[in-house]
Amino acid sequence: MGKNKLSKFDDMAEYPHVFQYPFERLQAEGFPLKGHWREHFFKNTNPIVLELGCGKGEYTVGLGRLFPDKNFIGIDVKGARMWSGAKESLEAGMTNVAFLRTHIELIEFFFAPGEVSEIWLTFPDPQMKKLNKRLTSTRFMKLYRRILAPDGIIHLKTDSYFMYTYTTEMVKANRYPVLCDTADLYHSPEADDILSIKTYYEQQWLERGINIKYIRFVCEEREELIEPDIEIELDAYRSFNRSKRSALASTK
Ligand SMILES: C[S@@+](CC[C@H](N)C(=O)[O-])C[C@H]1O[C@@H](n2cnc3c(N)ncnc32)[C@H](O)[C@@H]1O
């Protein structure tokens, strides 16, 4: 039988590379590693890469293995999921991986301006009806820009046609330089060791025959950000509940 949530939380409280900070404490004391992650935690001068909404942290750990000369931090609000990546990286003795349990909306409390080089968004909920919660909306671009280096990069890997189309339009509207863009990653020449890391959610979408989309762009400074003004077809399978989704054979 697998570990229950409570014992995972007990483990996480002991892990030296997992940070969980109640909001009241953040407000009162601030986060001591803000602006000092490299110097005080990773003990190097390597770039910092975040995986936002990391779930079990497959990208955080997978990239950590591929790039020992970069530092990776997985961020999610759900601790029981994060436990898997935290445990794996600890047992493997990885010194370039950490996890932070918090709401993405609070990242400015944890990172200083320019402290982050890259952000990965791995299979975020497309939030088709809530622009405000969509992790590639201009609201979040503004937030990411505050912690990213001037040439900071954002990666989005998604199953969602809606999320992919919205993001490509948002990128176009704001003239962000595109470094890579494919609507069908695994049938394109782009699928290298990095992009072939598969997350828990990704596996499920692949089993359902859904193409994986990927876009990488530079989140440059802009005086004003423009929300794309287009109608996007909704993902039909996402209107199903979980049990009906499993009956889905294939779609976009
Ligand atoms: C669909 S899951 C994807 C998880 C993982 N990246 C994967 O591909 O398996 C989305 C994850 O984002 C997290 N998440 C969504 N919005 C968040 C927010 N505002 N702050 C922190 N975590 C968030 C959820 O808790 C969830 O674990």
XYZ file of N, CA and C and ligand atoms in Angstrom:
783
model
N 0.842 -1.207 0.000
C 0.000 0.000 0.000
C 0.874 1.252 0.000
N 0.495 2.239 -0.788
C 1.279 3.467 -0.857
C 1.179 4.270 0.431
N 2.056 5.209 0.571
C 2.046 6.083 1.755
C 0.819 6.978 1.725
N 0.268 7.292 2.897
C -0.853 8.217 2.882
C -0.351 9.655 2.910
N -1.307 10.563 2.680
C -0.940 11.982 2.558
C -0.212 12.493 3.788
N -0.716 12.099 4.977
C -0.127 12.646 6.203
C 1.326 12.240 6.358
N 1.612 10.964 6.026
C 3.008 10.566 6.215
C 3.899 11.193 5.135
N 3.322 11.506 3.963
C 4.099 12.243 2.956
C 4.406 13.646 3.473
N 3.406 14.271 4.109
C 3.637 15.618 4.651
C 4.703 15.581 5.755
N 4.682 14.514 6.562
C 5.713 14.381 7.609
C 7.098 14.287 6.977
N 7.207 13.487 5.908
C 8.494 13.360 5.199
C 8.947 14.720 4.693
N 8.004 15.405 4.049
C 8.356 16.685 3.404
C 8.852 17.702 4.430
N 8.255 17.668 5.618
C 8.658 18.624 6.662
C 10.119 18.415 7.049
N 10.603 17.184 6.860
C 11.990 16.859 7.230
C 12.980 17.063 6.078
N 12.469 17.102 4.850
C 13.379 17.172 3.692
C 14.092 18.527 3.652
N 15.415 18.497 3.513
C 16.166 19.763 3.529
C 16.004 20.598 2.264
N 15.476 19.983 1.202
C 15.361 20.718 -0.070
C 13.907 21.048 -0.408
N 13.015 20.957 0.602
C 11.602 21.312 0.395
C 11.260 22.500 1.290
N 10.663 23.521 0.697
C 10.327 24.735 1.442
C 8.819 24.942 1.422
N 8.236 25.145 2.586
C 6.803 25.408 2.695
C 6.660 26.533 3.701
N 6.049 27.630 3.274
C 5.992 28.796 4.141
C 4.562 29.293 4.278
N 3.991 29.300 5.462
C 2.648 29.872 5.610
C 2.667 31.352 5.224
N 1.578 31.828 4.627
C 1.523 33.192 4.114
C 1.787 34.231 5.212
N 1.265 33.983 6.407
C 1.433 34.945 7.507
C 2.925 35.137 7.807
N 3.663 34.014 7.769
C 5.098 34.075 8.069
C 5.846 34.816 6.946
N 5.421 34.548 5.721
C 6.026 35.237 4.572
C 5.865 36.739 4.699
N 4.640 37.135 5.060
C 4.358 38.572 5.172
C 5.150 39.201 6.304
N 5.240 38.466 7.414
C 5.892 39.014 8.603
C 7.418 39.040 8.452
N 7.977 37.943 7.946
C 9.444 37.807 7.976
C 10.094 37.865 6.604
N 9.307 37.637 5.551
C 9.892 37.494 4.220
C 10.549 36.122 4.102
N 10.986 35.768 2.907
C 11.589 34.452 2.681
C 13.109 34.625 2.624
N 13.854 33.975 3.518
C 15.277 34.254 3.641
C 16.113 33.949 2.391
N 15.652 33.012 1.550
C 16.461 32.681 0.363
C 16.164 33.588 -0.829
N 15.171 34.462 -0.707
C 14.847 35.357 -1.827
C 16.091 36.166 -2.211
N 16.506 36.048 -3.469
C 17.712 36.759 -3.915
C 19.001 36.043 -3.533
N 18.891 34.916 -2.797
C 20.108 34.226 -2.309
C 20.069 32.716 -2.543
N 19.174 32.258 -3.414
C 19.049 30.805 -3.621
C 20.397 30.189 -4.018
N 21.068 30.849 -4.952
C 22.335 30.281 -5.462
C 23.401 30.253 -4.374
N 23.576 31.406 -3.774
C 24.653 31.586 -2.798
C 24.421 30.733 -1.538
N 23.193 30.775 -0.995
C 22.956 30.139 0.299
C 22.386 28.736 0.224
N 21.698 28.396 -0.853
C 21.149 27.044 -0.898
C 21.906 26.144 -1.873
N 21.999 26.546 -3.139
C 22.642 25.672 -4.125
C 24.171 25.728 -4.042
N 24.680 26.800 -3.446
C 26.137 26.975 -3.269
C 26.874 26.936 -4.611
N 26.305 27.641 -5.588
C 26.966 27.785 -6.889
C 26.437 29.050 -7.545
N 26.874 29.310 -8.770
C 26.403 30.526 -9.457
C 25.611 30.142 -10.711
N 25.081 28.935 -10.731
C 24.389 28.433 -11.923
C 22.988 29.029 -12.072
N 22.469 29.034 -13.306
C 21.125 29.582 -13.543
C 20.034 28.799 -12.799
N 18.957 29.509 -12.484
C 17.818 28.885 -11.794
C 16.656 28.705 -12.773
N 16.097 27.499 -12.778
C 14.985 27.159 -13.668
C 13.818 26.695 -12.796
N 12.615 27.232 -13.067
C 11.441 26.836 -12.285
C 10.511 25.952 -13.114
N 9.868 24.992 -12.453
C 8.742 24.269 -13.060
C 7.514 24.667 -12.249
N 6.610 25.412 -12.869
C 5.427 25.900 -12.147
C 4.254 24.938 -12.340
N 3.586 24.581 -11.237
C 2.530 23.570 -11.305
C 3.184 22.235 -11.590
N 4.242 21.935 -10.828
C 5.128 20.794 -11.156
C 4.503 19.440 -10.872
N 3.391 19.378 -10.112
C 2.821 18.075 -9.768
C 3.871 17.217 -9.089
N 4.185 16.056 -9.688
C 5.172 15.148 -9.089
C 6.608 15.578 -9.406
N 6.765 16.587 -10.255
C 8.100 17.164 -10.492
C 8.953 16.406 -11.486
N 8.328 15.769 -12.473
C 9.116 14.990 -13.452
C 10.125 15.866 -14.193
N 9.715 17.076 -14.562
C 10.655 17.961 -15.266
C 11.738 18.478 -14.333
N 11.377 18.808 -13.126
C 12.365 19.317 -12.166
C 13.474 18.280 -11.965
N 13.078 17.034 -11.742
C 14.064 15.976 -11.492
C 14.755 15.556 -12.798
N 13.968 15.409 -13.869
C 14.525 14.973 -15.161
C 15.535 15.969 -15.706
N 15.191 17.254 -15.650
C 16.129 18.277 -16.128
C 17.333 18.376 -15.189
N 17.084 18.174 -13.913
C 18.181 18.200 -12.936
C 19.234 17.153 -13.267
N 18.768 16.002 -13.752
C 19.711 14.933 -14.145
C 20.447 15.306 -15.424
N 19.705 15.880 -16.390
C 20.317 16.218 -17.686
C 21.277 17.401 -17.592
N 20.994 18.318 -16.643
C 21.799 19.556 -16.554
C 22.317 19.779 -15.130
N 23.413 19.095 -14.784
C 23.976 19.280 -13.441
C 24.480 20.710 -13.227
N 24.654 21.469 -14.324
C 25.168 22.840 -14.202
C 24.053 23.887 -14.162
N 22.812 23.438 -13.865
C 21.717 24.381 -13.636
C 20.990 23.945 -12.363
N 20.274 24.888 -11.758
C 19.507 24.596 -10.539
C 18.015 24.576 -10.871
N 17.285 23.598 -10.321
C 15.864 23.435 -10.670
C 14.990 23.474 -9.413
N 13.895 24.226 -9.511
C 12.965 24.320 -8.376
C 11.550 24.026 -8.878
N 10.940 22.996 -8.333
C 9.559 22.639 -8.674
C 8.614 23.337 -7.701
N 7.567 23.939 -8.253
C 6.626 24.697 -7.412
C 5.207 24.198 -7.652
N 4.518 23.902 -6.565
C 3.120 23.486 -6.666
C 2.490 23.733 -5.301
N 1.163 23.816 -5.307
C 0.477 24.013 -4.040
C 0.148 22.656 -3.404
N 0.190 21.593 -4.215
C -0.183 20.253 -3.718
C 1.042 19.468 -3.247
N 1.137 19.314 -1.934
C 2.313 18.690 -1.347
C 2.410 17.193 -1.579
N 1.268 16.502 -1.612
C 1.324 15.042 -1.723
C 1.889 14.631 -3.081
N 1.603 15.428 -4.128
C 2.151 15.128 -5.458
C 3.658 15.394 -5.479
N 4.030 16.526 -4.960
C 5.420 16.975 -4.964
C 6.340 15.983 -4.231
N 5.779 15.281 -3.266
C 6.539 14.314 -2.466
C 7.313 13.336 -3.353
N 6.702 12.880 -4.463
C 7.367 11.888 -5.333
C 8.707 12.415 -5.841
N 8.691 13.627 -6.415
C 9.928 14.210 -6.958
C 10.908 14.561 -5.855
N 10.362 15.016 -4.725
C 11.233 15.403 -3.606
C 11.979 14.168 -3.091
N 11.250 13.062 -2.966
C 11.853 11.826 -2.449
C 12.894 11.289 -3.442
N 12.507 11.267 -4.712
C 13.414 10.729 -5.737
C 14.733 11.526 -5.790
N 14.618 12.846 -5.771
C 15.835 13.669 -5.890
C 16.700 13.560 -4.641
N 16.037 13.414 -3.484
C 16.797 13.274 -2.230
C 17.559 11.948 -2.236
N 16.837 10.874 -2.594
C 17.470 9.544 -2.586
C 18.591 9.447 -3.626
N 18.449 10.210 -4.718
C 19.497 10.190 -5.749
C 20.658 11.123 -5.393
N 20.532 11.823 -4.271
C 21.617 12.706 -3.826
C 21.793 13.927 -4.717
N 20.723 14.365 -5.361
C 20.845 15.512 -6.281
C 20.949 16.805 -5.485
N 21.943 17.599 -5.804
C 22.137 18.844 -5.048
C 21.666 20.064 -5.843
N 21.137 19.819 -7.052
C 20.684 20.947 -7.882
C 19.160 20.974 -8.023
N 18.459 20.336 -7.079
C 16.994 20.268 -7.138
C 16.387 20.678 -5.798
N 15.329 21.502 -5.876
C 14.579 21.871 -4.668
C 13.098 21.951 -5.020
N 12.263 21.977 -4.009
C 10.819 22.108 -4.217
C 10.276 23.183 -3.286
N 9.277 23.886 -3.787
C 8.671 24.973 -3.026
C 7.166 24.778 -3.087
N 6.564 24.669 -1.903
C 5.111 24.480 -1.882
C 4.454 25.830 -1.630
N 3.855 26.362 -2.683
C 3.181 27.660 -2.554
C 2.259 27.880 -3.749
N 1.488 28.937 -3.684
C 0.691 29.360 -4.838
C 1.610 30.120 -5.790
N 1.475 29.848 -7.083
C 2.302 30.526 -8.088
C 2.124 32.046 -7.983
N 0.936 32.462 -7.620
C 0.632 33.895 -7.503
C 1.565 34.590 -6.506
N 2.217 33.806 -5.630
C 3.067 34.402 -4.584
C 4.562 34.350 -4.918
N 4.926 33.993 -6.157
C 6.363 33.753 -6.422
C 7.252 34.968 -6.168
N 6.688 36.148 -6.268
C 7.510 37.347 -6.008
C 8.028 37.402 -4.570
N 7.345 36.696 -3.670
C 7.824 36.629 -2.288
C 9.078 35.762 -2.179
N 9.287 34.886 -3.183
C 10.348 33.881 -3.070
C 11.564 34.129 -3.962
N 11.393 34.986 -4.982
C 12.494 35.218 -5.926
C 12.675 36.712 -6.152
N 13.929 37.131 -6.230
C 14.243 38.549 -6.449
C 14.171 38.856 -7.954
N 14.057 40.135 -8.319
C 14.035 40.481 -9.747
C 15.254 39.913 -10.469
N 15.015 39.248 -11.580
C 16.107 38.709 -12.415
C 16.738 37.429 -11.886
N 16.220 36.869 -10.798
C 16.880 35.689 -10.194
C 16.649 34.396 -10.986
N 15.620 34.398 -11.835
C 15.219 33.167 -12.540
C 15.544 33.283 -14.033
N 16.091 32.205 -14.609
C 16.469 32.226 -16.032
C 15.398 31.646 -16.944
N 14.730 30.602 -16.461
C 13.732 29.923 -17.311
C 12.564 29.452 -16.459
N 11.406 29.373 -17.106
C 10.205 28.841 -16.452
C 9.600 27.776 -17.354
N 9.318 26.611 -16.761
C 8.591 25.553 -17.473
C 7.165 25.498 -16.948
N 6.206 25.449 -17.877
C 4.804 25.235 -17.513
C 4.434 23.883 -18.107
N 4.246 22.893 -17.261
C 4.023 21.537 -17.761
C 2.567 21.124 -17.540
N 1.849 21.022 -18.608
C 0.453 20.562 -18.608
C -0.444 21.302 -17.615
N -0.385 22.629 -17.637
C -1.275 23.375 -16.748
C -2.728 23.215 -17.186
N -3.626 23.336 -16.239
C -5.051 23.381 -16.569
C -5.259 24.600 -17.479
N -5.902 24.445 -18.649
C -6.052 25.595 -19.554
C -6.964 26.693 -19.023
N -7.732 26.403 -17.998
C -8.614 27.432 -17.401
C -9.378 28.155 -18.505
N -10.123 27.387 -19.284
C -10.780 27.944 -20.469
C -11.768 29.059 -20.124
N -12.326 28.992 -18.921
C -13.313 30.026 -18.561
C -12.752 31.076 -17.616
N -11.513 30.885 -17.150
C -10.970 31.830 -16.158
C -9.605 32.340 -16.597
N -9.623 33.386 -17.399
C -8.389 33.994 -17.909
C -7.432 34.346 -16.777
N -8.008 34.830 -15.703
C -7.255 35.261 -14.539
C -6.394 34.156 -13.908
N -6.831 32.891 -14.126
C -6.103 31.755 -13.534
C -5.239 31.032 -14.570
N -5.337 31.449 -15.829
C -4.603 30.761 -16.907
C -3.124 31.138 -16.805
N -2.240 30.148 -16.716
C -0.835 30.429 -16.387
C -0.041 31.071 -17.519
N -0.647 31.214 -18.724
C 0.042 31.966 -19.777
C -0.710 33.263 -20.116
N -1.604 33.682 -19.237
C -2.294 34.958 -19.494
C -1.329 36.115 -19.245
N -1.686 37.303 -19.725
C -0.793 38.453 -19.531
C -0.657 38.784 -18.042
N -1.668 38.412 -17.247
C -1.535 38.613 -15.796
C -0.300 37.871 -15.281
N -0.133 36.616 -15.730
C 1.016 35.835 -15.255
C 2.310 36.263 -15.943
N 2.234 36.711 -17.201
C 3.459 37.187 -17.871
C 4.058 38.351 -17.068
N 3.182 39.241 -16.595
C 3.643 40.386 -15.790
C 4.376 39.901 -14.541
N 3.785 38.885 -13.928
C 4.360 38.325 -12.705
C 5.710 37.648 -12.996
N 5.752 36.839 -14.053
C 6.986 36.125 -14.389
C 8.104 37.116 -14.713
N 7.730 38.197 -15.456
C 8.724 39.186 -15.882
C 9.455 39.781 -14.675
N 8.751 39.904 -13.561
C 9.356 40.532 -12.373
C 10.463 39.682 -11.761
N 10.443 38.373 -12.012
C 11.492 37.520 -11.408
C 12.471 36.992 -12.455
N 12.104 37.160 -13.750
C 12.947 36.602 -14.816
C 14.109 37.533 -15.168
N 15.215 36.941 -15.620
C 16.335 37.700 -16.190
C 15.834 38.362 -17.478
N 16.524 39.413 -17.981
C 16.038 40.142 -19.165
C 15.749 39.240 -20.373
N 16.560 38.180 -20.560
C 16.328 37.279 -21.698
C 15.656 35.969 -21.241
N 14.874 36.075 -20.172
C 14.240 34.892 -19.568
C 13.308 34.160 -20.532
N 13.362 32.834 -20.427
C 12.627 31.980 -21.377
C 11.450 31.284 -20.690
N 10.357 31.149 -21.428
C 9.207 30.370 -20.934
C 8.950 29.200 -21.876
N 8.741 28.015 -21.277
C 8.405 26.816 -22.040
C 6.977 26.421 -21.652
N 6.173 26.108 -22.632
C 4.850 25.538 -22.340
C 4.735 24.205 -23.060
N 4.422 23.150 -22.278
C 4.120 21.850 -22.862
C 2.673 21.559 -22.486
N 1.845 21.246 -23.459
C 0.422 21.073 -23.146
C -0.247 20.071 -24.086
N -1.302 19.459 -23.590
C -2.165 18.625 -24.424
C -3.246 19.482 -25.073
N -3.498 20.643 -24.473
C -4.711 21.407 -24.773
C -4.577 22.279 -26.021
N -5.453 22.023 -26.989
C -5.502 22.865 -28.196
C -5.828 24.299 -27.787
N -6.750 24.441 -26.837
C -7.154 25.779 -26.394
C -5.965 26.533 -25.793
N -5.275 25.879 -24.877
C -4.148 26.521 -24.172
C -3.028 26.873 -25.151
N -2.765 25.963 -26.068
C -1.694 26.176 -27.044
C -2.054 27.349 -27.961
N -3.282 27.351 -28.466
C -3.693 28.414 -29.391
C -3.711 29.756 -28.673
N -4.268 29.773 -27.478
C -4.295 31.020 -26.708
C -2.859 31.537 -26.514
N -1.951 30.638 -26.136
C -0.576 31.065 -25.822
C 0.144 31.565 -27.078
N -0.020 30.865 -28.191
C 0.648 31.331 -29.419
C 0.105 32.712 -29.814
N -1.180 32.947 -29.606
C -1.766 34.264 -29.935
C -1.287 35.337 -28.957
N -1.173 34.967 -27.686
C -0.685 35.915 -26.672
C 0.766 36.310 -26.994
N 1.564 35.311 -27.406
C 2.974 35.541 -27.753
C 3.061 36.474 -28.964
N 2.197 36.212 -29.964
C 2.171 37.038 -31.176
C 1.754 38.472 -30.833
N 0.705 38.615 -30.052
C 0.184 39.950 -29.721
C 1.234 40.793 -28.997
N 2.115 40.127 -28.258
C 3.113 40.865 -27.471
C 4.511 40.818 -28.083
N 4.601 40.319 -29.301
C 5.849 40.281 -30.077
C 6.991 39.621 -29.300
N 6.669 38.571 -28.549
C 7.729 37.822 -27.864
C 8.445 36.938 -28.891
N 9.778 36.953 -28.912
C 10.491 36.084 -29.855
C 10.235 34.588 -29.581
N 9.858 33.873 -30.630
C 9.556 32.435 -30.500
C 10.808 31.632 -30.832
N 11.183 30.714 -29.946
C 12.387 29.910 -30.165
C 12.045 28.533 -30.718
N 10.847 28.062 -30.432
C 10.419 26.745 -30.919
C 8.895 26.689 -30.805
N 8.252 26.049 -31.762
C 6.791 25.997 -31.736
C 6.337 24.786 -32.535
N 5.681 23.826 -31.881
C 5.139 22.684 -32.620
C 3.792 22.243 -32.026
N 2.854 21.956 -32.912
C 1.523 21.516 -32.479
C 1.476 19.993 -32.345
N 2.587 19.329 -32.689
C 2.614 17.863 -32.605
C 4.050 17.414 -32.325
N 4.445 17.612 -31.073
C 5.836 17.437 -30.665
C 6.442 16.094 -31.071
N 5.719 14.998 -30.775
C 6.337 13.678 -30.964
C 6.340 13.208 -32.419
N 5.713 13.988 -33.309
C 5.852 13.711 -34.740
C 6.635 14.841 -35.403
N 7.466 15.508 -34.620
C 8.287 16.596 -35.166
C 9.743 16.306 -34.821
N 10.670 16.972 -35.494
C 12.086 16.733 -35.190
C 12.520 17.352 -33.860
N 11.623 18.077 -33.197
C 11.992 18.785 -31.965
C 12.106 17.864 -30.747
N 11.535 16.661 -30.828
C 11.434 15.796 -29.642
C 12.792 15.211 -29.249
N 13.561 15.986 -28.505
C 14.873 15.529 -28.047
C 14.766 14.976 -26.617
N 15.929 14.777 -25.973
C 15.940 14.215 -24.605
C 15.158 15.086 -23.632
N 15.240 16.392 -23.838
C 14.596 17.318 -22.901
C 13.084 17.250 -23.072
N 12.650 17.389 -24.306
C 11.206 17.460 -24.553
C 10.537 16.098 -24.436
N 11.333 15.035 -24.398
C 10.736 13.699 -24.286
C 10.528 13.250 -22.845
N 10.932 14.073 -21.876
C 10.597 13.759 -20.481
C 9.067 13.791 -20.394
N 8.475 12.770 -19.773
C 7.007 12.739 -19.751
C 6.474 12.865 -18.332
N 5.526 13.764 -18.156
C 4.953 13.956 -16.829
C 3.772 12.998 -16.633
N 3.299 12.954 -15.413
C 2.172 12.096 -15.045
C 0.935 12.415 -15.890
N 0.612 13.711 -15.999
C -0.558 14.105 -16.799
C -0.312 13.840 -18.277
N 0.897 14.101 -18.714
C 1.223 13.900 -20.124
C 0.982 12.449 -20.545
N 1.412 11.521 -19.685
C 1.220 10.087 -20.000
C -0.248 9.806 -20.261
N -1.125 10.403 -19.434
C -2.553 10.125 -19.579
C -3.091 10.678 -20.889
N -2.637 11.875 -21.252
C -3.128 12.452 -22.520
C -2.589 11.650 -23.703
N -1.340 11.191 -23.606
C -0.771 10.405 -24.706
C -1.540 9.088 -24.877
N -1.895 8.458 -23.756
C -2.657 7.201 -23.828
C -4.002 7.412 -24.504
N -4.512 8.627 -24.405
C -5.794 8.937 -25.051
C -5.619 9.409 -26.493
N -4.390 9.351 -26.979
C -4.133 9.674 -28.396
C -4.095 11.164 -28.689
N -3.870 11.982 -27.660
C -3.864 13.433 -27.872
C -2.443 13.910 -28.200
N -2.325 14.724 -29.229
C -1.010 15.271 -29.603
C -0.520 16.244 -28.548
N 0.786 16.225 -28.329
C 1.386 17.153 -27.357
C 1.917 18.378 -28.106
N 1.596 19.527 -27.557
C 2.018 20.795 -28.172
C 3.105 21.429 -27.298
N 3.987 22.191 -27.959
C 5.086 22.814 -27.200
C 5.452 24.155 -27.825
N 5.636 25.147 -26.985
C 6.129 26.440 -27.469
C 7.136 26.991 -26.458
N 8.205 27.570 -26.993
C 9.247 28.188 -26.152
C 9.469 29.606 -26.652
N 9.425 30.571 -25.770
C 9.582 31.968 -26.201
C 10.317 32.791 -25.153
N 10.807 33.947 -25.600
C 11.521 34.843 -24.687
C 10.507 35.846 -24.139
N 10.419 35.911 -22.830
C 9.457 36.813 -22.182
C 10.153 38.168 -21.958
N 10.266 38.922 -23.044
C 10.966 40.211 -22.968
C 10.134 41.233 -22.201
N 10.824 42.274 -21.763
C 10.140 43.383 -21.079
C 9.234 44.111 -22.081
N 8.009 44.414 -21.693
C 7.105 45.216 -22.522
C 6.466 46.276 -21.641
N 6.305 47.471 -22.202
C 5.683 48.525 -21.392
C 4.254 48.174 -21.046
N 3.550 47.660 -22.077
C 2.158 47.259 -21.863
C 1.935 45.896 -22.479
N 1.104 45.106 -21.866
C 0.839 43.780 -22.424
C -0.557 43.760 -23.039
N -0.662 43.005 -24.145
C -1.935 42.960 -24.881
C -2.525 41.560 -24.784
N -3.774 41.490 -24.346
C -4.483 40.209 -24.328
C -4.973 39.923 -25.752
N -4.745 38.729 -26.282
C -5.230 38.443 -27.636
C -6.762 38.494 -27.680
N -7.271 39.040 -28.779
C -8.702 39.216 -28.890
C -9.237 38.251 -29.954
N -9.270 36.953 -29.618
C -9.776 35.988 -30.605
C -10.648 34.946 -29.908
N -11.520 34.352 -30.695
C -12.361 33.257 -30.203
C -11.587 31.960 -30.421
N -11.496 31.128 -29.395
C -10.778 29.849 -29.561
C -11.751 28.710 -29.253
N -11.723 27.714 -30.130
C -12.583 26.552 -29.907
C -12.189 25.864 -28.594
N -13.183 25.517 -27.777
C -12.885 24.889 -26.486
C -12.481 23.430 -26.682
N -11.671 22.901 -25.787
C -11.310 21.478 -25.837
C -12.539 20.671 -25.429
N -13.049 19.852 -26.343
C -14.288 19.122 -26.056
C -14.111 18.157 -24.883
N -12.961 17.479 -24.821
C -12.790 16.437 -23.796
C -12.716 17.003 -22.390
N -12.408 18.275 -22.269
C -12.285 18.856 -20.937
C -13.629 19.216 -20.327
N -14.693 19.150 -21.134
C -15.998 19.422 -20.540
C -16.559 18.153 -19.897
N -15.908 17.005 -20.157
C -16.316 15.764 -19.499
C -15.758 15.717 -18.083
N -16.434 14.959 -17.222
C -15.828 14.730 -15.920
C -14.823 13.589 -16.064
N -14.093 13.301 -14.986
C -13.001 12.333 -15.046
C -13.400 10.976 -15.609
N -14.572 10.417 -15.157
C -14.937 9.073 -15.571
C -15.276 9.049 -17.060
N -15.928 10.123 -17.531
C -16.272 10.143 -18.955
C -15.027 10.347 -19.802
N -14.058 11.082 -19.254
C -12.834 11.338 -20.011
C -12.111 10.046 -20.355
N -12.195 9.067 -19.411
C -11.452 7.832 -19.639
C -12.033 7.063 -20.820
N -13.278 7.378 -21.199
C -13.883 6.688 -22.335
C -13.455 7.303 -23.665
N -12.780 8.391 -23.554
C -12.392 9.103 -24.764
C -11.354 8.321 -25.562
N -11.602 8.110 -26.810
C -10.618 7.349 -27.599
C -9.537 8.244 -28.149
N -9.922 9.226 -28.883
C -8.901 10.131 -29.417
C -9.539 11.456 -29.808
N -8.732 12.472 -29.779
C -9.204 13.790 -30.210
C -8.008 14.580 -30.694
N -8.143 15.889 -30.766
C -7.055 16.704 -31.308
C -5.735 16.427 -30.639
C -2.809 19.409 -14.448
S -1.668 19.363 -13.148
C -0.130 19.073 -13.975
C 0.920 18.531 -13.034
C 2.270 18.165 -13.693
N 2.917 19.325 -14.247
C 2.069 17.112 -14.741
O 2.174 17.430 -15.941
O 1.835 15.950 -14.373
C -1.550 21.051 -12.687
C -0.786 21.291 -11.411
O -0.657 22.686 -11.215
C -0.892 22.991 -9.866
N -1.378 24.384 -9.825
C -2.361 24.914 -10.573
N -2.526 26.215 -10.297
C -1.616 26.512 -9.334
C -1.268 27.693 -8.628
N -1.916 28.838 -8.864
N -0.288 27.637 -7.703
C 0.376 26.461 -7.459
N 0.099 25.315 -8.103
C -0.875 25.337 -9.026
C -1.904 21.975 -9.388
O -1.843 21.792 -7.992
C -1.474 20.733 -10.171
O -0.562 19.930 -9.442
